[in-house]
Amino acid sequence: MVKEQLRARGIHDPGVLDAFNKVERHKFVLPEVRDSAYGDFPLSIGEGQTISQPYIVALMTECLEVSSSHTVLEIGTGSGYQASILAEQALHVYSIERYEVLASRAESLLKELGYNNITITVGDGTLGWQAYSPFDRIIVTAAVPRVPLPLLEQLRNGGKLIIPLGGSFGQVLTLIEKEQDKINYRNICDCVFVPLVGKYGAKTNN
Ligand code: SAH
């Protein structure tokens, strides 16, 4: 996976590659798809949600340039895989998940794996997590047409935020940098994520 899917496509940050070598992706997927855990595609994690393709997880992480002094906010814990990759490089990762069942599964797995720098909560991540803000880095792992305002507010000056922006059929992975309260946007690549559902995201009845 690291050689053929990541290095071959230009992922070169040693911290990111080390994290991928260390974190065992097969532990984060459902038992019935464990044989495909290292495939070049997203996989179902239950509740209609997916764990992203390894390359996309790596690309998002590399774009964020996470360092060991950074506090990171993740929206969309899902399986906890992205959180663990981030936790290999960051000081602390705060992660918010909408589905209780996914959050508690991820929480117990990450605890079992020995991570003590990841804090998970159940809630609407479009509101951010005011109590621990400002964040040095924010990663949104679900798609939304516009950046939720609370996330921009909770990003530290000089901080970076990565997010798939667009409608339900396709989005543009976008890297945002906040400098002196000015927001710069950079398009990274096309991508497809499940929708971000919440007050500043898509609406739903469930
Ligand atoms: N980062 C995950 C992949 C997540 S898929 C991993 O590594 O496995 C996107 C996740 O975002 C889903 O689990 C979905 O339930 C969650 N989600 C969608 N809207 C959300 C919201 N408003 N707040 C928190 N989580 C949300």
XYZ file of N, CA, C and O in Angstrom, residues 98 123-127 144 195-204:
68
model
N -20.979 11.821 14.240
C -22.428 11.947 14.359
C -23.088 10.679 14.898
O -24.063 10.734 15.619
N -21.538 14.122 18.198
C -22.216 15.412 18.046
C -22.176 15.902 16.621
O -21.781 15.173 15.705
N -22.612 17.142 16.450
C -22.621 17.780 15.136
C -21.310 18.547 14.950
O -21.133 19.645 15.490
N -20.422 17.948 14.169
C -19.100 18.538 13.939
C -19.130 19.839 13.160
O -18.133 20.560 13.143
N -20.253 20.172 12.514
C -20.288 21.447 11.771
C -20.220 22.626 12.749
O -19.933 23.747 12.346
N -20.472 22.338 14.031
C -20.384 23.388 15.052
C -18.974 23.506 15.625
O -18.699 24.392 16.439
N -19.298 18.965 1.955
C -20.238 20.044 2.243
C -20.038 21.132 1.165
O -18.920 21.319 0.693
N -21.806 12.815 2.591
C -22.148 14.177 3.008
C -21.932 14.463 4.491
O -22.082 13.582 5.343
N -21.586 15.706 4.762
C -21.506 16.221 6.129
C -22.916 16.675 6.490
O -23.480 17.550 5.837
N -23.471 16.040 7.509
C -24.867 16.303 7.864
C -24.910 17.076 9.182
O -24.390 16.614 10.189
N -25.519 18.264 9.157
C -25.577 19.027 10.401
C -26.063 20.438 10.171
O -26.458 20.800 9.056
N -26.004 21.246 11.213
C -26.547 22.601 11.151
C -25.932 23.414 9.999
O -26.629 24.121 9.288
N -24.611 23.322 9.821
C -23.942 24.063 8.749
C -23.577 23.137 7.581
O -22.666 23.427 6.832
N -24.292 22.008 7.468
C -24.039 21.072 6.385
C -25.349 20.660 5.749
O -26.307 21.436 5.742
N -25.413 19.399 5.265
C -26.634 18.907 4.639
C -27.694 18.653 5.710
O -27.376 18.378 6.868
N -28.964 18.753 5.285
C -30.060 18.496 6.231
C -30.525 17.058 6.039
O -30.439 16.497 4.972
N -31.028 16.449 7.114
C -31.574 15.101 7.001
C -32.688 14.918 8.032
O -32.800 15.692 8.969
